[in-house]
Coordinates of C-alpha atoms in Angstrom, one line a residue:
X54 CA -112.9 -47.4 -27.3
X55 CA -109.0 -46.5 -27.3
X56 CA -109.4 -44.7 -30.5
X57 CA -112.3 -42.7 -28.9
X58 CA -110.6 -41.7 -25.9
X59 CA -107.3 -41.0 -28.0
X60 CA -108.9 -38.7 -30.0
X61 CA -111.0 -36.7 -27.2
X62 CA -107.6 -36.2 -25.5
X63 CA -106.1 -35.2 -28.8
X64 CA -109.1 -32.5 -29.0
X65 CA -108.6 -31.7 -25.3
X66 CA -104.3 -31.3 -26.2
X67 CA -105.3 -28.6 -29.0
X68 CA -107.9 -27.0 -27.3
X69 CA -105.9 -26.3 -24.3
X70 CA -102.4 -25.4 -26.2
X71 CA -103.8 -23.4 -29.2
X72 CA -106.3 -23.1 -32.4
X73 CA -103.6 -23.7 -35.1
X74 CA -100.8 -26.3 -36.1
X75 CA -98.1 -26.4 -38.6
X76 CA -100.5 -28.3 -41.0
X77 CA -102.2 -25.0 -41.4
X78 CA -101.8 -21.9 -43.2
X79 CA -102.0 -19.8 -40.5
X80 CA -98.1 -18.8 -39.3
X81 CA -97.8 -18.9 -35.5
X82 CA -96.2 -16.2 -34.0
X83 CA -94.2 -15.9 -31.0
X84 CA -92.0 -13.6 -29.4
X85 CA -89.1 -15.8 -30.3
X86 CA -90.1 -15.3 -34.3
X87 CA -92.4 -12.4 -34.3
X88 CA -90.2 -9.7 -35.2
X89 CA -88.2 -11.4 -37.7
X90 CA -91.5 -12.9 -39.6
X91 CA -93.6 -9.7 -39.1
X92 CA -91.7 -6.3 -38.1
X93 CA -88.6 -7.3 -40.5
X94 CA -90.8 -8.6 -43.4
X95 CA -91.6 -6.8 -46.7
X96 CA -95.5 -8.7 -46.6
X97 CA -98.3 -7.5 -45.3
X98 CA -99.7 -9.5 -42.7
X99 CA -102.9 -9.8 -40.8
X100 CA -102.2 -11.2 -36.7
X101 CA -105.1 -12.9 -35.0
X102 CA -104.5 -12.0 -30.9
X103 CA -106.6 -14.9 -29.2
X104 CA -106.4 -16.9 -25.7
X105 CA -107.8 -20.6 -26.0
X106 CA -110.6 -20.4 -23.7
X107 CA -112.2 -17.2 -25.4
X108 CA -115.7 -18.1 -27.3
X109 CA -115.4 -15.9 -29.4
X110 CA -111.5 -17.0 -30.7
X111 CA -113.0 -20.3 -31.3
X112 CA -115.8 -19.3 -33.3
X113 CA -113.1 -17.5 -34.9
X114 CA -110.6 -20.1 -36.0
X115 CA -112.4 -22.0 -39.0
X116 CA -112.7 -18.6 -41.0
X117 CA -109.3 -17.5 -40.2
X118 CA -108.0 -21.3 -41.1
X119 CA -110.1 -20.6 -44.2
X120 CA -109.1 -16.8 -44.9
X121 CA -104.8 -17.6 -44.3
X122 CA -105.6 -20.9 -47.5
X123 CA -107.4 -18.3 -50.0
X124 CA -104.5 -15.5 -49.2
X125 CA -102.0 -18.3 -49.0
X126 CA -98.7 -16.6 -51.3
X127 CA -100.5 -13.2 -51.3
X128 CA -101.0 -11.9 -47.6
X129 CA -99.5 -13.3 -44.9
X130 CA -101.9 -14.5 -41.7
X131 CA -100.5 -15.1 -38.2
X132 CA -101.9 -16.0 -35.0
X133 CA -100.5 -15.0 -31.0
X134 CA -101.5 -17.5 -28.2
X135 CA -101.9 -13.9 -26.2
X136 CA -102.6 -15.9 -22.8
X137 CA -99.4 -17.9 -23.3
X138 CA -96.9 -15.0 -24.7
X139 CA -98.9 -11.9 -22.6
X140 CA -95.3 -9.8 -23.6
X141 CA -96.9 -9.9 -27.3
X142 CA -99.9 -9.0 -26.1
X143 CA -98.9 -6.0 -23.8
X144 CA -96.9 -4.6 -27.0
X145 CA -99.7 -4.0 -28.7
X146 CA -101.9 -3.4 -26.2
X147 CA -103.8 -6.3 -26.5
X148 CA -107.2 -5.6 -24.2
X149 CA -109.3 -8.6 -25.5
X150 CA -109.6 -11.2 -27.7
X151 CA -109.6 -12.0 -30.4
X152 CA -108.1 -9.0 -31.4
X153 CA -106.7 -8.4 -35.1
X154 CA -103.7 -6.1 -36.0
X155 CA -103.0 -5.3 -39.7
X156 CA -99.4 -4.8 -40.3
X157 CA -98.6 -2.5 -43.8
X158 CA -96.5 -0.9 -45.2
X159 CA -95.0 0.7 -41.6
X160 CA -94.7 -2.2 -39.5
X161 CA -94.6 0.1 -36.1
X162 CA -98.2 1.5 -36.8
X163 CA -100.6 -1.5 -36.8
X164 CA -104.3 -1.0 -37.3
X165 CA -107.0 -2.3 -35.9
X166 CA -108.9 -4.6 -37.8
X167 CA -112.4 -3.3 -37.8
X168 CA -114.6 -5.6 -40.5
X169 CA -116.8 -8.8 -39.7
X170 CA -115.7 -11.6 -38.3
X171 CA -115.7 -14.3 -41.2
X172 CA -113.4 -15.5 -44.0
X173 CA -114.8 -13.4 -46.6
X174 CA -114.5 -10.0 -45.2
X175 CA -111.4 -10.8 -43.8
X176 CA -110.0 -11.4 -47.3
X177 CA -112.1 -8.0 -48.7
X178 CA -110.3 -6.2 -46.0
X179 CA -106.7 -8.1 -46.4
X180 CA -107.1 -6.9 -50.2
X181 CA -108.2 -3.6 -49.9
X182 CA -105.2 -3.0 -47.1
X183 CA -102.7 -4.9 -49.8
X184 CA -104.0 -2.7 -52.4
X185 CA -103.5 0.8 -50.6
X186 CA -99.9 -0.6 -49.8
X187 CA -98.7 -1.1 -53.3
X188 CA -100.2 2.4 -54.3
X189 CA -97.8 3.4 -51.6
X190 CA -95.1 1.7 -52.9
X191 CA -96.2 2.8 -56.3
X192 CA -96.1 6.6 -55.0
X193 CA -92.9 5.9 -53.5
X194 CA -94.3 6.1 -49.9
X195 CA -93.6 3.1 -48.3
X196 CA -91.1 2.8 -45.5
X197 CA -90.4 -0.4 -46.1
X198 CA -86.8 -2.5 -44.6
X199 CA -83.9 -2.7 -46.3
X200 CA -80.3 -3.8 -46.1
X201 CA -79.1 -1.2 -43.4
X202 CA -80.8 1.3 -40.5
X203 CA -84.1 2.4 -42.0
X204 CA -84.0 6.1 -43.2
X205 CA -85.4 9.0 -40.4
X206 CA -88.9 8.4 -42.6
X207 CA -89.2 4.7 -41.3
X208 CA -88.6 5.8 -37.5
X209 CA -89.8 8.7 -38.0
X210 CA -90.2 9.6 -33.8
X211 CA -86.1 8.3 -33.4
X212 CA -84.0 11.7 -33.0
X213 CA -81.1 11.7 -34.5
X214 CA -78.1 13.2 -32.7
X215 CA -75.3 14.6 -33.6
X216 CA -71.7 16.1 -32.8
X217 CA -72.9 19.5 -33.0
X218 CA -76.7 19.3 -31.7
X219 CA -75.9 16.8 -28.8
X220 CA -75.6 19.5 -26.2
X221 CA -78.5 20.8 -27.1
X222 CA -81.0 18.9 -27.7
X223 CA -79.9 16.3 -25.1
X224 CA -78.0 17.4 -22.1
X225 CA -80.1 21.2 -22.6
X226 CA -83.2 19.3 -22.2
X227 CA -85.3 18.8 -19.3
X228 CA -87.1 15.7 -21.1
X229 CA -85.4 12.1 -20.9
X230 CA -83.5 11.0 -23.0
X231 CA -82.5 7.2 -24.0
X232 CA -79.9 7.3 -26.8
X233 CA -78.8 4.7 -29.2
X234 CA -75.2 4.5 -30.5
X235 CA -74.4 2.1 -33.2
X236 CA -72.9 1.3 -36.3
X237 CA -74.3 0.8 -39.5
X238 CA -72.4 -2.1 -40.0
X239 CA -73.4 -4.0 -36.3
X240 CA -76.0 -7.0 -36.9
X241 CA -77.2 -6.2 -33.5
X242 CA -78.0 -2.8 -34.0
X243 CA -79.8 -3.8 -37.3
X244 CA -81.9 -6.0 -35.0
X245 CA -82.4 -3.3 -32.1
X246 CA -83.6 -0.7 -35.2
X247 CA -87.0 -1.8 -35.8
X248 CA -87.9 -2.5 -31.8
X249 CA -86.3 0.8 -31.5
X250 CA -87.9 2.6 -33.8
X251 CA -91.5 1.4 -32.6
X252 CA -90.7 1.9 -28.6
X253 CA -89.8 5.4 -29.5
X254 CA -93.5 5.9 -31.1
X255 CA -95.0 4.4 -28.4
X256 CA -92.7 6.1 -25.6
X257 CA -93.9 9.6 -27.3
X258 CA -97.3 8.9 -27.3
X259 CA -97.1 7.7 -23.6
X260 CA -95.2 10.3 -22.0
X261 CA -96.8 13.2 -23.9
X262 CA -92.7 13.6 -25.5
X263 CA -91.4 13.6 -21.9
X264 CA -88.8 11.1 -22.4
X265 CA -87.3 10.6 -25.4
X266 CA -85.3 8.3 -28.0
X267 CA -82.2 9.3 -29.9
X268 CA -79.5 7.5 -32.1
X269 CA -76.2 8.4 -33.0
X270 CA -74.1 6.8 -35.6
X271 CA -70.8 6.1 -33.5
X272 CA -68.9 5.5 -36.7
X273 CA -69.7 9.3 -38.1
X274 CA -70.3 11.3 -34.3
X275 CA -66.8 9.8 -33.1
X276 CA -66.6 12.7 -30.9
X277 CA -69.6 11.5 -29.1
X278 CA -68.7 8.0 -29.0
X279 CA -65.1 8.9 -27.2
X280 CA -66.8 11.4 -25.2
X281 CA -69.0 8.5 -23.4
X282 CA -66.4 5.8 -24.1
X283 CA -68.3 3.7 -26.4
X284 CA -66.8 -0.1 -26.4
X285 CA -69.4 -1.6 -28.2
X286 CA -72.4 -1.7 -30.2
X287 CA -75.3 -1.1 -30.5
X288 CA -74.9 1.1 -26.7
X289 CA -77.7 2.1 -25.1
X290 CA -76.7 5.6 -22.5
X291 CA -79.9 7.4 -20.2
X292 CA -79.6 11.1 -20.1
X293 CA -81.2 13.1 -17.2
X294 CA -80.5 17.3 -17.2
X295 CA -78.0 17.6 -14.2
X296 CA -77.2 14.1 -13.9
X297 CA -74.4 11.7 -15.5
X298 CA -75.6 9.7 -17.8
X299 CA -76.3 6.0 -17.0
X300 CA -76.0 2.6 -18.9
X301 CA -79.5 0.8 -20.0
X302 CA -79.4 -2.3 -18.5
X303 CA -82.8 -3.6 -19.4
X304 CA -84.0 -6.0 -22.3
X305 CA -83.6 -5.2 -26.4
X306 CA -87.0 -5.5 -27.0
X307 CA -89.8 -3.2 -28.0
X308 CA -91.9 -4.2 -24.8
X309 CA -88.6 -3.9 -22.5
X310 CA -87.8 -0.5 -23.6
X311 CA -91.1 1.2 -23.1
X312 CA -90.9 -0.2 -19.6
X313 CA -88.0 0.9 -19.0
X314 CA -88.9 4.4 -20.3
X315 CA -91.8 4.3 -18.0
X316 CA -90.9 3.7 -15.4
X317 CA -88.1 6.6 -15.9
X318 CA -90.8 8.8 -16.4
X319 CA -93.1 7.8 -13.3
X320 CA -90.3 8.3 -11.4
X321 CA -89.7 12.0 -12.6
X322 CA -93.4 12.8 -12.6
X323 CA -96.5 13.3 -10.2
X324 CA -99.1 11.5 -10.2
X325 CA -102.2 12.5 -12.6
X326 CA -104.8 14.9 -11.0
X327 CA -107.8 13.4 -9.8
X328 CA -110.8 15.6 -11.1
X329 CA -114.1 15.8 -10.3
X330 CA -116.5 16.0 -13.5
X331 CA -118.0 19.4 -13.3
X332 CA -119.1 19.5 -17.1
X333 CA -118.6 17.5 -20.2
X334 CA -115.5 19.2 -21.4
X335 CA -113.4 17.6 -18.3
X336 CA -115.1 14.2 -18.9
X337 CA -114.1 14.1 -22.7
X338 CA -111.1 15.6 -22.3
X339 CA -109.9 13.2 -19.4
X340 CA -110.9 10.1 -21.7
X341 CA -109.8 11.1 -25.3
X342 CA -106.2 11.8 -23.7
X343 CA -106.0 8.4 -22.0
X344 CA -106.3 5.4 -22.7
X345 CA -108.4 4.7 -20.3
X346 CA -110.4 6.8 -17.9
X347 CA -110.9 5.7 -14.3
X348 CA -114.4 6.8 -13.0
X349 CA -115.9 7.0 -9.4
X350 CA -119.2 7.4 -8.2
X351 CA -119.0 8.5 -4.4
X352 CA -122.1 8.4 -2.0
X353 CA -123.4 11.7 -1.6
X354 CA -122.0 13.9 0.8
X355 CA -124.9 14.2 3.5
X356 CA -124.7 10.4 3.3
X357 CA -120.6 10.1 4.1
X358 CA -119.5 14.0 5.4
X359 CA -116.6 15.2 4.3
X360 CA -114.6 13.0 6.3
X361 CA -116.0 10.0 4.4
X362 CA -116.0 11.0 1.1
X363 CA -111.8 12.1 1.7
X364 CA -111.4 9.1 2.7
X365 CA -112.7 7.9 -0.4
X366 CA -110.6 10.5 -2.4
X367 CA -107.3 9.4 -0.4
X368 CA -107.7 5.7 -1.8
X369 CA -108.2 6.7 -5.3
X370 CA -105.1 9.2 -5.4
X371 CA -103.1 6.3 -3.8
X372 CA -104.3 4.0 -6.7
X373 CA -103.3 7.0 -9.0
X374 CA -99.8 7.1 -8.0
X375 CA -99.4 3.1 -7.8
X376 CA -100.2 2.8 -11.5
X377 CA -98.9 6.3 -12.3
X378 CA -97.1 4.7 -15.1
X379 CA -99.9 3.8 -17.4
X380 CA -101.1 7.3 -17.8
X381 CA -104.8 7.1 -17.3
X382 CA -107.5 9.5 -16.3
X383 CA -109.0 9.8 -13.0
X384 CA -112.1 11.2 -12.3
X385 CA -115.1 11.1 -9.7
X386 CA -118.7 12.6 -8.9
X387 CA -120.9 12.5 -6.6
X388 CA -124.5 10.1 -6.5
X389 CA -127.1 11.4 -8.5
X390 CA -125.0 14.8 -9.5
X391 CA -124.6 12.9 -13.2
X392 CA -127.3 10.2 -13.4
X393 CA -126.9 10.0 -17.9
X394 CA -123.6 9.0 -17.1
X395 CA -124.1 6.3 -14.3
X396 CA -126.8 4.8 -16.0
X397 CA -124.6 4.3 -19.5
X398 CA -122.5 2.2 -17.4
X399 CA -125.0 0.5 -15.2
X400 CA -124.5 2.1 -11.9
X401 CA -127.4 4.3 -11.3
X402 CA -129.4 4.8 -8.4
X403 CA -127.6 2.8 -6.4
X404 CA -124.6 0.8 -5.2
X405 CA -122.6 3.8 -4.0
X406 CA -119.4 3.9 -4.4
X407 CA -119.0 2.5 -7.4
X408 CA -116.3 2.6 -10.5
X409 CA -115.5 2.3 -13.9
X410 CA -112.9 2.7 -16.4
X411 CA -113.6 3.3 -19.9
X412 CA -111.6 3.0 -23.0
X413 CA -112.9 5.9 -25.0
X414 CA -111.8 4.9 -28.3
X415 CA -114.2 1.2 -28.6
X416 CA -116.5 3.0 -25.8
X417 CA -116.3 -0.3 -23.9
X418 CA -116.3 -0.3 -20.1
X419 CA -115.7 -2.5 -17.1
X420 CA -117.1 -2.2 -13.6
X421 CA -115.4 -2.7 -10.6
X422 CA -117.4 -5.8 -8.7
X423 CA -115.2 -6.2 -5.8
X424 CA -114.4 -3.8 -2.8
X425 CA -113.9 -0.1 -2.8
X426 CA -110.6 0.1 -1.4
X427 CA -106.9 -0.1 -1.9
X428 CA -106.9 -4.1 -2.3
X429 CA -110.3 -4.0 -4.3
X430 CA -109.0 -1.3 -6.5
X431 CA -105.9 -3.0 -7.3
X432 CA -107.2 -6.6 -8.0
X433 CA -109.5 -4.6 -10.4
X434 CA -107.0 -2.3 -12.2
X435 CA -104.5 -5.4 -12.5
X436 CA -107.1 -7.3 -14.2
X437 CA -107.6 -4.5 -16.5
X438 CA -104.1 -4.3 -17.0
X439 CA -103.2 -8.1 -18.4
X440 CA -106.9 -7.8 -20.4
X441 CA -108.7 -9.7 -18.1
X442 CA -112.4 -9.2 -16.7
X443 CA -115.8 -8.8 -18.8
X444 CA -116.2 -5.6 -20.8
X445 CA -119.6 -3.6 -21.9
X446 CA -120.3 -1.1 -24.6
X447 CA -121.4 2.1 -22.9
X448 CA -125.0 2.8 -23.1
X449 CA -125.9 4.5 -26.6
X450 CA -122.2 3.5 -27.9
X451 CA -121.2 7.4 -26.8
X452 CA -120.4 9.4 -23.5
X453 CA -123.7 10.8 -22.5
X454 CA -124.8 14.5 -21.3
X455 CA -123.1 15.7 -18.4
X456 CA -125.0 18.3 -16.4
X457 CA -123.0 21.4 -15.1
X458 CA -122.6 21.2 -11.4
X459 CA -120.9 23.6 -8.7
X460 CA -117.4 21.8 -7.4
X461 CA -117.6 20.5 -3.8
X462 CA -116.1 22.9 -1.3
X463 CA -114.8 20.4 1.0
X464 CA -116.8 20.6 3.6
X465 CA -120.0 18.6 5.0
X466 CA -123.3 19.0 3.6
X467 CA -126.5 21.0 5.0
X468 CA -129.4 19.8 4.7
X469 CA -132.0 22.7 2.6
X470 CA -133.0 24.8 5.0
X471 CA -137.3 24.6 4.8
X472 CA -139.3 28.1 5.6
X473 CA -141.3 28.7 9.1
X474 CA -144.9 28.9 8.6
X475 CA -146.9 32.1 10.4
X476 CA -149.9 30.7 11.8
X477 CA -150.5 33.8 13.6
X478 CA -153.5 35.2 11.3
X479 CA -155.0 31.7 10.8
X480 CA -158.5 31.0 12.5
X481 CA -157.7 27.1 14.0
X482 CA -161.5 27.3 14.5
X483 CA -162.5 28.0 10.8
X484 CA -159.9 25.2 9.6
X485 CA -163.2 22.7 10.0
X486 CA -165.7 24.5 8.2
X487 CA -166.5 24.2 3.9
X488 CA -167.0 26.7 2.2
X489 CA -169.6 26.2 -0.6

């Protein structure tokens, strides 16, 4: 009986603290190790994203035990217990689980692992990636590490700055700019390089190139260095046209620089437009630039007036400019004007308002369930944001037709005006008789 409730607790222990232990193949990553195992390694390596209580992870686990013993020497396999290091999760932005990142030749673009979810296609597709990574090597393509700062190819969105084209391309600008000085020889700046390198791609992409990051080598630009009395390194200086520069103060990390870029850039920007979805143009447009697009459905106008339906309006632009930062999409319509597109995401006919957001790229969706207003709103877009809440596909795995409508003027609605009927010329006696 001991024995039996020692080893239920035992399977209670791993179930609640993770899927893998040190007896297996499978490496597990943290954000202590992560970047020195993965980002800084030569290997290619395939990361399992998972939380414990996911289904799915679990049914996982046995073919990704089995998958990291067959590759075992050839391809490295990892696992992240996203629920318990979320940092990890948000850097690669982790929406659900499990989630599988394939990291090549360039260890700051990951791909999405997109095959079947059992040992032997994870091996296939672990292969074929392997495979396409030594013809890079083989074409002398590969960006892979080496002994000192990668070359511009590696970090390929990293500016570098010099004593001549400083002025310029910096204090000239009207983007942001976060700049790097190091020295080749600093073992901190070799450590910053990689998280450096992959913020900036990820800062670009974000910020549509509105803010910036830029490196100088201190040891070659000394000009620069004494201009800004650089002490140390690796230095980290924010420049903003018209102002001094400042010292970065925030964390080293990949994750802790693009917040900090971020929020620099939400603070210099407005918030995005709130459009209403007068064609299929907007709508595609709106979600293929974002990564997510935040849909309303408002009641229709002879139901709420214009009153109503601003007040509607109002809470979504406040929700726009409190999570300005993550660049998404915002868009409405009314009831009924686009009924393909409410019934893809299972709002049609009724329930009015109602809203979505949709990740365009895995045409998944999630519905908001709680209340239309500031406090619903929120709870709803901070789930979304840690990768909480229950996802769908959208209906026919596309966005749908969207009819062509007339934009809404802003005011209150009329109701159609019906014709009077003459009854002048009619006979009210003959209205009784048949006519055979």
């Amino acid at each position: 009986m001991i024995n039996l409730i020692g080893t239920v607790a035992c399977t209670l222990f791993l179930t609640v603290n993770g899927f893998y232990s040190s007896s297996d193949d499978v490496v597990e990553l943290t954000p202590a190790n992560f970047n020195r195992e993965v980002l800084q390694s030569d290997s290619l390596w395939l990361v399992e994203f998972y939380a414990p209580w996911c289904g799915h992870c679990q049914s996982l686990t046995p073919h990704w035990k089995k998958a990291a013993t067959a590759l075992k020497g050839v391809v490295k396999v990892g696992a992240v217990d996203a629920d318990q290091h979320k940092s990890l999760g948000s850097q690669y932005g982790i929406r659900g689980f499990p989630t599988i990142k394939i990291f090549g030749s360039n260890k700051n673009k990951a791909e999405d692992y997109q095959g079947a979810r059992n040992s032997q296609a994870i091996v296939d597709s672990a292969l074929n990636s392997l495979r396409s990574m030594v013809k890079e090597r083989l074409d002398g393509k590969s960006s892979g590490s080496d002994q000192g700062r990668q070359s511009s190819g590696g970090r390929k969105d990293v500016v570098d700055l010099t004593d001549d084209d400083f002025d310029k391309k910096v204090l000239n600008s009207d983007d942001i700019w976060l700049v790097e000085f190091y020295a080749p020889w600093c073992g901190h700046c070799k450590n910053l390089e990689p998280e450096w390198a992959a913020a900036a791609s990820e800062v670009k992409e974000q910020t549509k190139g509105k803010v910036k990051l830029g490196a100088v080598d201190a040891t070659v630009h000394q000009m620069l260095a004494s201009r800004y009395g650089i002490q140390g390194f690796p230095t980290i200086k924010v420049f903003r046209k018209g102002e001094q520069p400042e010292d970065y103060e925030g964390g080293r990390s990949r994750a802790d620089i693009v917040a900090r870029a971020l929020d620099l850039y939400s603070d210099n920007t407005a918030p995005p437009e709130l459009l209403e979805i007068l064609n299929g143009d907007i709508l595609k447009k709106t979600c293929e630039d974002y990564q997510l697009c935040i849909i309303a459905a408002l009641p229709h106008i002879l139901d709420t007036g214009a009153s109503g339906r601003n007040a509607y309006l109002k809470v979504m632009m406040k929700m726009a400019e409190k999570y300005k930062k993550k660049m998404w999409g915002w868009l409405w319509t009314e009831a009924g004007a686009q009924m393909d597109l409410e019934q893809s995401l299972g709002i049609g006919g009724f329930g009015y308002p109602a809203m979505a957001a949709i990740n365009y790229r895995k045409m998944k969706f999630a519905l908001l369930k709680g209340s239309f207003s500031e406090q619903g709103i929120h709870e709803f877009l901070r789930d979304l944001s840690m990768g909480r809440g229950s996802t769908a596909t959208v209906g026919g795995g596309a966005l749908p037709n969207i009819n062509s409508v007339e934009p809404w003027d802003g005011k209150d609605g009329e109701l159609p005006v019906e014709d009077d009927i003459d009854l002048s010329d009619v006979e009210l006696d003959d209205l009784g008789r048949d006519e055979l």
